[in-house]
Coordinates of N, CA and C and ligand atoms in Angstrom, one line a residue:
X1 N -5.2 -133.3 -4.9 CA -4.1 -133.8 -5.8 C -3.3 -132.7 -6.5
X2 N -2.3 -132.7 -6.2 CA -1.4 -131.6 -6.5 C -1.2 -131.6 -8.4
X3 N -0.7 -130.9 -9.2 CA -0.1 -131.6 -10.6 C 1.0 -132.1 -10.4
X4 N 1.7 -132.1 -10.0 CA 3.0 -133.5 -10.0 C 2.4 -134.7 -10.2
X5 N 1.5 -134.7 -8.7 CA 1.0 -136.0 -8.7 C 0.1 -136.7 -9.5
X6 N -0.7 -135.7 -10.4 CA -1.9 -135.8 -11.3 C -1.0 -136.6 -12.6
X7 N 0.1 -135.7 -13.2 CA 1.3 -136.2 -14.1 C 1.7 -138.1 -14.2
X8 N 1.6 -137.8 -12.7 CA 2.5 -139.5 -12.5 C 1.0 -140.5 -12.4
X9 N -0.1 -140.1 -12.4 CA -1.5 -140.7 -12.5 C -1.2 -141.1 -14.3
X10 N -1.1 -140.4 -14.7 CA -1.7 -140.4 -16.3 C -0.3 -141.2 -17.0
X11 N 0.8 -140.7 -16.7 CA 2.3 -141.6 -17.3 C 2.5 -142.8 -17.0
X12 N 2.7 -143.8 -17.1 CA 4.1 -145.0 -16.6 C 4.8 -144.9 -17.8
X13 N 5.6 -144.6 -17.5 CA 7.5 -145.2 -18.3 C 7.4 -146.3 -18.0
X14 N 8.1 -146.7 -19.3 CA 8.9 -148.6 -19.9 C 9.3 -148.7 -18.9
X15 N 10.7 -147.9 -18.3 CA 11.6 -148.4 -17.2 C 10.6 -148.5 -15.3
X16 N 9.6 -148.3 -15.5 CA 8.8 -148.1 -14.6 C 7.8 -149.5 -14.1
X17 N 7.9 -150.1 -15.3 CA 7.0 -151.2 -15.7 C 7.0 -152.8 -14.5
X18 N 5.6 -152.7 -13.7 CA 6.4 -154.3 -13.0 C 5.6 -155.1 -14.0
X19 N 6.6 -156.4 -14.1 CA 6.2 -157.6 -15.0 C 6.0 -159.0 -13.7
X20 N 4.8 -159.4 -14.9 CA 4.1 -160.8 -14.1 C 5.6 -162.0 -14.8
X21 N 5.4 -162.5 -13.4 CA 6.7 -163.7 -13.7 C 6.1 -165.4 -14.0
X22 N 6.6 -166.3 -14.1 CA 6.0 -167.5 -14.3 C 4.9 -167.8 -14.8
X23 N 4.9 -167.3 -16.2 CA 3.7 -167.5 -16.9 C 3.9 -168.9 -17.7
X24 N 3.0 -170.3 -17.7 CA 2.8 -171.0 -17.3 C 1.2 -171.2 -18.8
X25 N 1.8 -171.3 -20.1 CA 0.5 -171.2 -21.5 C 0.1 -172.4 -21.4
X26 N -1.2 -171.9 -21.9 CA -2.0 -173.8 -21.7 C -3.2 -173.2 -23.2
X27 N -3.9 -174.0 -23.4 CA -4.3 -173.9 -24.5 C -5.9 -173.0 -24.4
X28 N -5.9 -172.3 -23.4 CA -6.5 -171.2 -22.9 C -6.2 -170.1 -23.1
X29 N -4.9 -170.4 -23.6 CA -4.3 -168.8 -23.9 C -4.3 -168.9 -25.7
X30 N -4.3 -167.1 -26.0 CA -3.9 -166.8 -27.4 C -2.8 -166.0 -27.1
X31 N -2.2 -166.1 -28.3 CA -0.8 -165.1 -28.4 C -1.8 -164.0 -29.9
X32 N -1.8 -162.5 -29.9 CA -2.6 -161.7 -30.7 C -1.2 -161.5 -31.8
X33 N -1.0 -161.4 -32.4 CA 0.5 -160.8 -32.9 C 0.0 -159.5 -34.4
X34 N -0.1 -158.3 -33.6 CA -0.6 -156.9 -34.0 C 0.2 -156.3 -35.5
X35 N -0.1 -156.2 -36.1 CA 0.1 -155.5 -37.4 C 1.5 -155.4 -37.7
X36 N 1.9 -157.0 -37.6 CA 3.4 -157.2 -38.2 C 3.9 -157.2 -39.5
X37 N 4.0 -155.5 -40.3 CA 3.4 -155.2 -41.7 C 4.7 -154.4 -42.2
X38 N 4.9 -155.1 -43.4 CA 6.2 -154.1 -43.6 C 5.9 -152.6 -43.6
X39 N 4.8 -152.1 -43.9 CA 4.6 -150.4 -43.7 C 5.0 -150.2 -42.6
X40 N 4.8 -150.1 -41.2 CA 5.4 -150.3 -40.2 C 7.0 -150.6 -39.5
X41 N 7.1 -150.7 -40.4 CA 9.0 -151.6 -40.2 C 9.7 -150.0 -40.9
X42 N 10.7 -149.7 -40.3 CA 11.5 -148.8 -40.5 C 11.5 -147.9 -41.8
X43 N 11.9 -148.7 -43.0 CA 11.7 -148.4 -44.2 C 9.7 -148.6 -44.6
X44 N 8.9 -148.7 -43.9 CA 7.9 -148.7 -44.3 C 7.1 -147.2 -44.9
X45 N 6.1 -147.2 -45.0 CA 5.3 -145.6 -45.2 C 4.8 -145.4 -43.6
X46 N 4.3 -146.1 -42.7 CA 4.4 -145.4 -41.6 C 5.4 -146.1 -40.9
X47 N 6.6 -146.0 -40.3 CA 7.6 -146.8 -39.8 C 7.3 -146.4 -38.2
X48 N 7.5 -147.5 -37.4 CA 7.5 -147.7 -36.1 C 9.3 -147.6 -36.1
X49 N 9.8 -147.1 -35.1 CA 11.2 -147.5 -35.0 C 11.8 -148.4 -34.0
X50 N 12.4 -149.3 -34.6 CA 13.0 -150.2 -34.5 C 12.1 -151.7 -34.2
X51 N 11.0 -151.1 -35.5 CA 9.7 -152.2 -35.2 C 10.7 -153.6 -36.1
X52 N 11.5 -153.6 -36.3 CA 12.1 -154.4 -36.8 C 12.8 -155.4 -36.2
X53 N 13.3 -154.5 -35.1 CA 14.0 -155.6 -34.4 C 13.1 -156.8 -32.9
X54 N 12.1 -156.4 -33.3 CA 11.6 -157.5 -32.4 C 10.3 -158.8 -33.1
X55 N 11.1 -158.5 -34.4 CA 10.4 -159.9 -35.4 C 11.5 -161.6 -34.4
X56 N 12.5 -161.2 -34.6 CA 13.0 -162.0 -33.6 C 12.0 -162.6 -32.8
X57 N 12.6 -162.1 -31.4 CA 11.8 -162.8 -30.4 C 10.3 -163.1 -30.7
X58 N 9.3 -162.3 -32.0 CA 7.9 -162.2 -31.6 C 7.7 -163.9 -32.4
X59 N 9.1 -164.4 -33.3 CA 8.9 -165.6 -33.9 C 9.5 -166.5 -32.6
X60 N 10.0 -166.3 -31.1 CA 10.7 -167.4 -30.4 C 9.6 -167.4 -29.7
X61 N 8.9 -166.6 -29.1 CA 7.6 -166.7 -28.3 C 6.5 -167.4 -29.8
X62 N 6.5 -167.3 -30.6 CA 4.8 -168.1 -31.1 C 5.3 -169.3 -31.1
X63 N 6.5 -170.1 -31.1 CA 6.8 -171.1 -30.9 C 6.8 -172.1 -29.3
X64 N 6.7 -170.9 -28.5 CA 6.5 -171.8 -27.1 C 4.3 -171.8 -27.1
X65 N 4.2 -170.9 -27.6 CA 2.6 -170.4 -27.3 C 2.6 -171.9 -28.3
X66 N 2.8 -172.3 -29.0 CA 2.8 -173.6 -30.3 C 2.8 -174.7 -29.5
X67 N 3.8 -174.9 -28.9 CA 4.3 -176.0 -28.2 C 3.0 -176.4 -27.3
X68 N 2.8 -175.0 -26.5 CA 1.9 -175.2 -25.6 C 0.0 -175.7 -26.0
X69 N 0.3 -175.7 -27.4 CA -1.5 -175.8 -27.8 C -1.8 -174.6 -27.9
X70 N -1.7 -173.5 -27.3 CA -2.2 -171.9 -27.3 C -2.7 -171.5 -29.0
X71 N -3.7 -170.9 -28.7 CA -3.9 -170.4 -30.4 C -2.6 -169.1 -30.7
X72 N -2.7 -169.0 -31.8 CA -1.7 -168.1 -32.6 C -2.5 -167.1 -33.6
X73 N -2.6 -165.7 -33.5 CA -3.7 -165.1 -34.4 C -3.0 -163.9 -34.7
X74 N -2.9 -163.7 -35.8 CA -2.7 -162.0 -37.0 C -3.6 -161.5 -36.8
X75 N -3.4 -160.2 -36.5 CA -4.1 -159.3 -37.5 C -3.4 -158.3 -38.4
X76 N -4.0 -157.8 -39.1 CA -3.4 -157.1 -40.5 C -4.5 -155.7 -40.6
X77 N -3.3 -154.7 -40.5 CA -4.2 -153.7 -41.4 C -4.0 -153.6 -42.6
X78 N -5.4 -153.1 -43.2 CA -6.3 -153.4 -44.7 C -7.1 -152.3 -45.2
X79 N -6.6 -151.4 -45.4 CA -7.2 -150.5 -46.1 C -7.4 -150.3 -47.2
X80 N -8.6 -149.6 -48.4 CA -8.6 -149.4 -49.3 C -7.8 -147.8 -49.3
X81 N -7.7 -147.8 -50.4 CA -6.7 -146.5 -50.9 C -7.2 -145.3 -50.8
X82 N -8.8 -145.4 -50.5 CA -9.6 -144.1 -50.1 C -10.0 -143.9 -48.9
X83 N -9.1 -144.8 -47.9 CA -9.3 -144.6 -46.7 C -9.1 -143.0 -46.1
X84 N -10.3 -143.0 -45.2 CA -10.2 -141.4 -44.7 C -9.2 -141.0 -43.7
X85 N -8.5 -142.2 -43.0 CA -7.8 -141.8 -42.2 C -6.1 -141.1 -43.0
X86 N -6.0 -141.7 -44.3 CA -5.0 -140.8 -45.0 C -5.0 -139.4 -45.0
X87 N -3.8 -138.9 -44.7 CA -3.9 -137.2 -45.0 C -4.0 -137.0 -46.7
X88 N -3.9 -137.8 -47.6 CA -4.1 -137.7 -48.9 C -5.5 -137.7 -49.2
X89 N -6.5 -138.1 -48.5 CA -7.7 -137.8 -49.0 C -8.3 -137.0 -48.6
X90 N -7.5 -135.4 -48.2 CA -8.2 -134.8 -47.0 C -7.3 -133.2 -47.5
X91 N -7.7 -133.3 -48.8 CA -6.5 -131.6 -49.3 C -6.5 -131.0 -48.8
X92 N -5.5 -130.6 -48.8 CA -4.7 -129.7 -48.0 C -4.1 -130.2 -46.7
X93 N -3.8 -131.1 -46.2 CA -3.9 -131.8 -45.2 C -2.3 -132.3 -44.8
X94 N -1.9 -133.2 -44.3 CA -0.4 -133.6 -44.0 C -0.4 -134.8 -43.3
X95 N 0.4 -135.9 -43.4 CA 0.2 -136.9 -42.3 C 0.8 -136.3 -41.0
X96 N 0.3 -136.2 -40.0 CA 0.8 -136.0 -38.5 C -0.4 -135.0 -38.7
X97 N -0.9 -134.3 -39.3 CA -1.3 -133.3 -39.0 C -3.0 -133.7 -37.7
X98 N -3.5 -133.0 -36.8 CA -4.4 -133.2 -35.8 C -6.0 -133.0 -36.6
X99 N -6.5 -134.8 -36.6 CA -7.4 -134.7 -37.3 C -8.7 -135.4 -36.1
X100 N -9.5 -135.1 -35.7 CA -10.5 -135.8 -35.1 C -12.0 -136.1 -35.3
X101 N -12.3 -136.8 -35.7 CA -14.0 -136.9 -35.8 C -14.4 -138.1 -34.9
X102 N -15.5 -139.4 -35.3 CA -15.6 -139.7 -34.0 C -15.1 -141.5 -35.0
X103 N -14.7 -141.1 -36.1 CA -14.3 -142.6 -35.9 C -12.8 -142.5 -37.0
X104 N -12.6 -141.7 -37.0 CA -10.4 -141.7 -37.5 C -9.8 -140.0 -36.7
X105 N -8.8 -140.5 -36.2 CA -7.4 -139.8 -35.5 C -7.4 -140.2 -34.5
X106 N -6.1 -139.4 -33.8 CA -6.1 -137.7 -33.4 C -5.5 -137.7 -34.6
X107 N -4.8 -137.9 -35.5 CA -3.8 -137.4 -36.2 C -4.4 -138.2 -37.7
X108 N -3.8 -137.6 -39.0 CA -3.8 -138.4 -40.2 C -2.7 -138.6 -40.4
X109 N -3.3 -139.6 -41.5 CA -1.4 -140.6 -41.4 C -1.2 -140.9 -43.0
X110 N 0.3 -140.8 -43.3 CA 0.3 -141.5 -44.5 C -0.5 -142.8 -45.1
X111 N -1.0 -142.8 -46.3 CA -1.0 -144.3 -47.0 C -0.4 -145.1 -46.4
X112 N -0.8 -146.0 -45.9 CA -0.1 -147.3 -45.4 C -1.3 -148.1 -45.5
X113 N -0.8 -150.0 -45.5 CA -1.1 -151.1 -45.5 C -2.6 -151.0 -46.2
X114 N -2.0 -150.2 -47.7 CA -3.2 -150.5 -48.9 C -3.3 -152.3 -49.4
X115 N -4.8 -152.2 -49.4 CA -5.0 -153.6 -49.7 C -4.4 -154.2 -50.8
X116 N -3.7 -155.5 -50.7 CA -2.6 -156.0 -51.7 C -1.7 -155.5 -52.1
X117 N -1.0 -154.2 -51.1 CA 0.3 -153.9 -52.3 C 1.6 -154.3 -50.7
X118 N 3.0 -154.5 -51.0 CA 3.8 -154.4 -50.4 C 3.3 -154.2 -49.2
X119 N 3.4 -153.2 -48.9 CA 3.4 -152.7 -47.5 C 2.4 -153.1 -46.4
X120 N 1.3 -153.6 -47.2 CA 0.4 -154.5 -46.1 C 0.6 -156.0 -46.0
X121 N 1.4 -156.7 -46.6 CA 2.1 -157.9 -46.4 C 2.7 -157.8 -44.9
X122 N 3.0 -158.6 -44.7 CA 3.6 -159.4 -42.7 C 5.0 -159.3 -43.6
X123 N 6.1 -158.9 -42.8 CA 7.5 -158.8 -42.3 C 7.7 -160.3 -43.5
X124 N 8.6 -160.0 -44.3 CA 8.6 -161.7 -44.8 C 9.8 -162.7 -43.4
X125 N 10.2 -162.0 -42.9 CA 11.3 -162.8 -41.3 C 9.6 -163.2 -40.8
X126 N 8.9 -163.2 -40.3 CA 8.0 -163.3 -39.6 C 7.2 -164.5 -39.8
X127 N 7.7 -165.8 -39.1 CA 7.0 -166.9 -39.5 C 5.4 -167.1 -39.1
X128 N 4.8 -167.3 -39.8 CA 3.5 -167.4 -39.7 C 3.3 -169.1 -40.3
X129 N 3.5 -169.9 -39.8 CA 3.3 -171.1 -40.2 C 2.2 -171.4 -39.1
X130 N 2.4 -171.2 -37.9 CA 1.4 -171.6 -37.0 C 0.1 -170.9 -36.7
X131 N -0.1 -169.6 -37.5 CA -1.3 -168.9 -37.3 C -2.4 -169.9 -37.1
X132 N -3.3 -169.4 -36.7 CA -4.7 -169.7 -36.6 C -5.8 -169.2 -37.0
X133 N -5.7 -167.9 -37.6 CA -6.1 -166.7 -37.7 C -6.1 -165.4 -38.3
X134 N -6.0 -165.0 -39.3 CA -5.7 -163.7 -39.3 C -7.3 -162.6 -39.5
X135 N -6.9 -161.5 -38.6 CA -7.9 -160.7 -38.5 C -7.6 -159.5 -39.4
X136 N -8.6 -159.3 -40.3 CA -8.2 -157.5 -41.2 C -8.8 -157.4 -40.6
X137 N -8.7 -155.7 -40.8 CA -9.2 -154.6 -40.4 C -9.2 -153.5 -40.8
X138 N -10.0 -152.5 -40.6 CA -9.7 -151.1 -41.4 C -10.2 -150.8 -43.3
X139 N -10.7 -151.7 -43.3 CA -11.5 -151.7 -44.5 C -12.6 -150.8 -44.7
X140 N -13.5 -150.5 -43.9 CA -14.2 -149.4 -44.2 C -13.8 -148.0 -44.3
X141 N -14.2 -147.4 -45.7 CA -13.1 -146.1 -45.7 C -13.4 -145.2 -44.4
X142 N -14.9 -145.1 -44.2 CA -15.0 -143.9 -43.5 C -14.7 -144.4 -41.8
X143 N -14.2 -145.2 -41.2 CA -14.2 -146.0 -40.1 C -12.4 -146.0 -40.1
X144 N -11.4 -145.8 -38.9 CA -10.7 -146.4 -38.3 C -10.3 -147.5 -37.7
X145 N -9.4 -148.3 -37.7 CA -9.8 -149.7 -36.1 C -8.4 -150.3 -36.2
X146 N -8.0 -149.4 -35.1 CA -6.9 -149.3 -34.4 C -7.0 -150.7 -33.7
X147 N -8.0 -151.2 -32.8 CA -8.3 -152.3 -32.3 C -8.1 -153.8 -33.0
X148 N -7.9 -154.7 -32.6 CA -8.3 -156.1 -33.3 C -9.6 -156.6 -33.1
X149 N -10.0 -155.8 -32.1 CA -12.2 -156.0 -31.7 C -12.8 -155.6 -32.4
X150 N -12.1 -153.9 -32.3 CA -13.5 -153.4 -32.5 C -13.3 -151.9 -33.3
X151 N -13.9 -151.7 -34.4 CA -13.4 -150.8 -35.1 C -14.1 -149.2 -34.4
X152 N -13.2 -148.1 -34.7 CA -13.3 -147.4 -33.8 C -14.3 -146.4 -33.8
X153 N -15.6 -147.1 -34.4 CA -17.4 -146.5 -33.8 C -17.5 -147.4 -32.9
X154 N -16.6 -148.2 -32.1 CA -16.3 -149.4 -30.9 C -18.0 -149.6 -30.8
X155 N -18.2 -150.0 -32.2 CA -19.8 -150.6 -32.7 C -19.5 -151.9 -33.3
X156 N -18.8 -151.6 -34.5 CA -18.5 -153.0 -35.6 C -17.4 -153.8 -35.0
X157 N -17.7 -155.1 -35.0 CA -17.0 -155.6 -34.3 C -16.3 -156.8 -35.3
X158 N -14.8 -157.3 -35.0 CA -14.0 -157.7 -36.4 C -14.2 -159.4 -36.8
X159 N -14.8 -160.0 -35.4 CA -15.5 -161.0 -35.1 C -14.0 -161.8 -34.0
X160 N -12.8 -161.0 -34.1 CA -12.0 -161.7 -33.2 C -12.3 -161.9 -31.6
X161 N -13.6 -161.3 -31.2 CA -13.9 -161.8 -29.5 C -14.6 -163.3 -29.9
X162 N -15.5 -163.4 -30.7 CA -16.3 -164.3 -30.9 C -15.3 -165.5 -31.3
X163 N -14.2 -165.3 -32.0 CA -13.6 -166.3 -32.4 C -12.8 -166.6 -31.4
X164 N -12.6 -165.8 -30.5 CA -11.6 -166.4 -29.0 C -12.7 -167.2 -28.1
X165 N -13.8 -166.9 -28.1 CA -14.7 -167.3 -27.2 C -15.0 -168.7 -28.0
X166 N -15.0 -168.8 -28.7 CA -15.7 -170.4 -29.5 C -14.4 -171.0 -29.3
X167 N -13.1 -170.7 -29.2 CA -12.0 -171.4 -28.7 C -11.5 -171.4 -27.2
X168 N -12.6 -171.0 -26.9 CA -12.6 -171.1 -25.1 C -11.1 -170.7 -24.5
X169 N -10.7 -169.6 -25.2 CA -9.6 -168.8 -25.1 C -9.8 -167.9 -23.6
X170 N -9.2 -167.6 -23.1 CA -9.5 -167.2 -21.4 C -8.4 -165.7 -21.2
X171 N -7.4 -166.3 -22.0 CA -6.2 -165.2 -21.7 C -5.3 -164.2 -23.0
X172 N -5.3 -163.5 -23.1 CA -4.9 -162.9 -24.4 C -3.0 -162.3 -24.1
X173 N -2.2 -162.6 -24.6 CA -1.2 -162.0 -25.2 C -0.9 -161.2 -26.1
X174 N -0.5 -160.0 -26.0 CA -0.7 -159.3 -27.0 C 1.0 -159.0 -27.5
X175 N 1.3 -158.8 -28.4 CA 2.5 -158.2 -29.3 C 2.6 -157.6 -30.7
X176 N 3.5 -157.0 -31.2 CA 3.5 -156.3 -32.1 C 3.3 -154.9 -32.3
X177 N 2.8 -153.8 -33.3 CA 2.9 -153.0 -33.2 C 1.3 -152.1 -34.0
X178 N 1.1 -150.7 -33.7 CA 2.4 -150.2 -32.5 C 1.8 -150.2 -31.0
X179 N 2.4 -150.0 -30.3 CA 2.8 -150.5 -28.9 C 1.0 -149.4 -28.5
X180 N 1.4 -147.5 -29.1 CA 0.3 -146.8 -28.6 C -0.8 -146.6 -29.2
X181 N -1.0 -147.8 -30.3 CA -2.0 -147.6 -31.1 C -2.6 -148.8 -31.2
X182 N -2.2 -149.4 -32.1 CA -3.2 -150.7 -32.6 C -3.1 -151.9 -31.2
X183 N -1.9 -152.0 -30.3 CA -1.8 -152.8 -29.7 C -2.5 -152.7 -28.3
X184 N -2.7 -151.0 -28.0 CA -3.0 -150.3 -26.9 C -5.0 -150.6 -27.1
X185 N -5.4 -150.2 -28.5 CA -7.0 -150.4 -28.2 C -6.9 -151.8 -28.5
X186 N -6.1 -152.4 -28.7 CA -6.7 -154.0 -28.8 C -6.7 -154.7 -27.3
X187 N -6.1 -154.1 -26.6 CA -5.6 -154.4 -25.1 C -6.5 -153.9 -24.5
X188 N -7.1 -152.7 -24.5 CA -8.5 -152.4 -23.6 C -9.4 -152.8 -23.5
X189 N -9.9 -153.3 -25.0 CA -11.1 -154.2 -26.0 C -11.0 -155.4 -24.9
X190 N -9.8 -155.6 -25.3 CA -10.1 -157.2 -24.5 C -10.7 -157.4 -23.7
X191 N -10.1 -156.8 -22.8 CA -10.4 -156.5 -21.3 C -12.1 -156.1 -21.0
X192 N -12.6 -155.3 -21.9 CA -14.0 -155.0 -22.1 C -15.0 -156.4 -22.5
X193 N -13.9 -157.1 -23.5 CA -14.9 -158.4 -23.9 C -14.4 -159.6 -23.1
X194 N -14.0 -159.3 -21.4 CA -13.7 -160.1 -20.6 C -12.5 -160.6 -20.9
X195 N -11.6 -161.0 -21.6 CA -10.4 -161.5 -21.2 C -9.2 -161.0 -20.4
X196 N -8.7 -161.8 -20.2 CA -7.2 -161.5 -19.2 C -6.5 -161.2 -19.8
X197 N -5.7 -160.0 -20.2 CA -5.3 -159.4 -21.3 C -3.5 -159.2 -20.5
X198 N -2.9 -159.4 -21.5 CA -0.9 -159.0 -21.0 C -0.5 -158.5 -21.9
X199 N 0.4 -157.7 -22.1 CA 0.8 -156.8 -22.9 C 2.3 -157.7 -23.2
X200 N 2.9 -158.1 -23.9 CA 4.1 -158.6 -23.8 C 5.1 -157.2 -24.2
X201 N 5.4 -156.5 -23.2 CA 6.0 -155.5 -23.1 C 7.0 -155.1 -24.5
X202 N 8.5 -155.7 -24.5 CA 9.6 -155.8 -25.1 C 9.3 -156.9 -26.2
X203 N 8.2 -156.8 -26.6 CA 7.6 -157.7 -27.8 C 6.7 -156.6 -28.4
X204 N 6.8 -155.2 -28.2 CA 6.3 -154.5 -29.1 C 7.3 -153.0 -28.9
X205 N 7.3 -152.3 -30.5 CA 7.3 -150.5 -30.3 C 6.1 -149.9 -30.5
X206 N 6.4 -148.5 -29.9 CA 5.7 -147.5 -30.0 C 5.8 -146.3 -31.4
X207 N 4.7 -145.5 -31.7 CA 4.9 -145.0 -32.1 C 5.1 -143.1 -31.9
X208 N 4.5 -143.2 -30.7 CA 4.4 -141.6 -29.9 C 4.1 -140.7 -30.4
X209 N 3.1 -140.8 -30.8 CA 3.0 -139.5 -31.4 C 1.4 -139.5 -30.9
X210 N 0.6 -138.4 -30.6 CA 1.4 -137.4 -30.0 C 2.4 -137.8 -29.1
X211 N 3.6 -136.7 -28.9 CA 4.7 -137.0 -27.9 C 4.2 -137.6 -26.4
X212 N 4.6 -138.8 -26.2 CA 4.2 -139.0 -24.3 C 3.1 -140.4 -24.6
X213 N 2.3 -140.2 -26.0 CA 1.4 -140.9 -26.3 C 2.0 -142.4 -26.2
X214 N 3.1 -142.6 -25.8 CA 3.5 -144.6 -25.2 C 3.0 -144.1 -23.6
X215 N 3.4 -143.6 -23.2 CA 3.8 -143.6 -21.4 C 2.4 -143.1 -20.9
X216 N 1.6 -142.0 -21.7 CA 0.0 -142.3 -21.4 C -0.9 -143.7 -21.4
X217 N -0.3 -143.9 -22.9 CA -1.2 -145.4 -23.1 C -0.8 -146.6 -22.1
X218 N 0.5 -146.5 -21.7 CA 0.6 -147.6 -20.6 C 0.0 -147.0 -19.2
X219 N 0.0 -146.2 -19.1 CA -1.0 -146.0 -17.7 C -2.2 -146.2 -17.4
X220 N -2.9 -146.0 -19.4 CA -4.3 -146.2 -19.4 C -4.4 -147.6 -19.6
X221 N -3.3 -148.3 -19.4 CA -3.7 -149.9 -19.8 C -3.7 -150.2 -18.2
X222 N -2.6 -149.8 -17.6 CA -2.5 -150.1 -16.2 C -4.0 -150.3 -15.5
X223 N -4.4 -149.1 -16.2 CA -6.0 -148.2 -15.4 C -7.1 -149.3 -15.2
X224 N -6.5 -149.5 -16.0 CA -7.9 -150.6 -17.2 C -7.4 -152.0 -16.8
X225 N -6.5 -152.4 -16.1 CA -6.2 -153.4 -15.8 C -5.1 -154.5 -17.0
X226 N -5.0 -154.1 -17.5 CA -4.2 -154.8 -18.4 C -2.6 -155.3 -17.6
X227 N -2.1 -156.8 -18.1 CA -1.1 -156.9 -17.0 C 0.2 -156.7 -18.3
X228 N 1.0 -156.6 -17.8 CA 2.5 -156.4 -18.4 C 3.4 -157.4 -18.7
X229 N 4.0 -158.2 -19.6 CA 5.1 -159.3 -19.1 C 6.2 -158.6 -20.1
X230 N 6.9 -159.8 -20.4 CA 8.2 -159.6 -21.3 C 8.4 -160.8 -21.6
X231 N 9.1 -161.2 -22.8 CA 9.7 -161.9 -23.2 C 10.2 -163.4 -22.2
X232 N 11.0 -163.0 -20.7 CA 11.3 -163.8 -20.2 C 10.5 -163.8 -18.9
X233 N 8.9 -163.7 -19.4 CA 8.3 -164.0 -18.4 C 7.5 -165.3 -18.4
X234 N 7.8 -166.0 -19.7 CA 7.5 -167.5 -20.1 C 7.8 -168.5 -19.2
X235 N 7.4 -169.4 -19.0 CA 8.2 -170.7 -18.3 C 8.9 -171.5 -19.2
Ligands
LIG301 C1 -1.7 -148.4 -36.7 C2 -1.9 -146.2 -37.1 C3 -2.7 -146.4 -38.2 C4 -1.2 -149.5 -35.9 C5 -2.5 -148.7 -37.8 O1 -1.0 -150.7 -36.4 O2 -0.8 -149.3 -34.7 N1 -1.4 -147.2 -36.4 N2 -3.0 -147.7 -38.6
LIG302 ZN1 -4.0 -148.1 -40.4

């Protein structure tokens, strides 16, 4: 295998993406709806860009997953304020800057989605009337969990597999943000704890950082089997 070829192994690009068509919700399915948090939203302390503009549609899709019986489930990041994944608890340090141990980075990040203040609140556009669910996460200081499973000693588990399985839940939808982080280990998890996992493509952003880190993560979802739809891959 040449590196060209090795390159196009490890990437897919958005515009590269095939989507599953005639999807067809039955009350088998969950819709996951990933850290829809004002920190996250543009003007947040870690802002996704243009994580704003797809509160929209992420409210027209939980309305057909509704119609259909499908469960409907949050999750929320929840940190305490001495969380280790902050570059503030870590002097001398910076958010972005390359931090690894075996359960927070590659990178540290600003303060975000401190327990009870602003910023870890849901989008107030973001109707949540039909939840079913909401999963925190990220509460242990010394622990990460990027995932909605499984926090990232991918030991402690948030109890959301157990709660899809006692609802004889079969298929997972996933949306929200960000696309290469929280949405990307919650999409692998799945897949590990047996479900049929779809990424609802254009129902989430990325955050990329590191640079490429969307277009890796969708290849490793590929890898891993995870399927792809969009928005107008509903019936
Ligand atoms: C997230 C970084 C840190 C996410 C959460 O929701 O994708 N990313 N905490
Ligand atoms: Zn976080």
């Amino acid at each position: 295998m040449n590196i060209i070829s090795f390159i196009e192994v490890i990437k897919l690009n958005l515009d590269e993406i095939k989507y599953v068509k005639d999807i067809t919700i039955s009350k088998e399915d969950a819709l996951i709806i990933v850290d829809m948090q004002n920190d996250f939203m543009p003007s947040g302390a870690l802002p996704v860009e243009e994580g704003d503009q797809i509160i929209t549609g992420v409210n027209q899709i939980v309305k057909k997953f509704y119609i259909n019986e499908a469960s409907i489930i949050l999750t929320q990041d929840w940190h305490p304020k001495s969380h280790k994944s902050f570059a503030s608890n870590h002097p001398g340090k910076n958010p972005g800057d390359e931090y690894q141990t075996e359960t927070i980075g590659p990178v540290l990040w600003p303060d975000h989605c401190v327990q009870g203040t602003h910023g870890a609140d849901f989008h107030n556009s973001l109707k949540i009337l039909h939840t079913r669910a909401v999963i925190r996460k990220g509460m242990n200081p010394e622990i990460d969990s990027y995932s909605g499973f499984l926090e990232n000693d991918k030991k402690t588990e948030t109890g959301l597999s157990g709660l899809l399985k006692s609802l004889k839940i079969k298929r997972i939808f996933i949306c929200g943000l960000a696309l290469d982080y929280c949405c990307y280990f919650t999409a692998v998890d799945g897949i590990d704890f047996g479900f049929e996992v779809f990424l609802i493509v254009d129902l989430t952003k990325g955050i990329d950082l590191p640079e490429g880190n969307i277009s890796q993560t969708l290849a490793n979802m590929k890898g891993k089997g995870v399927k792809f739809a969009n928005f107008n891959s509903f019936d």
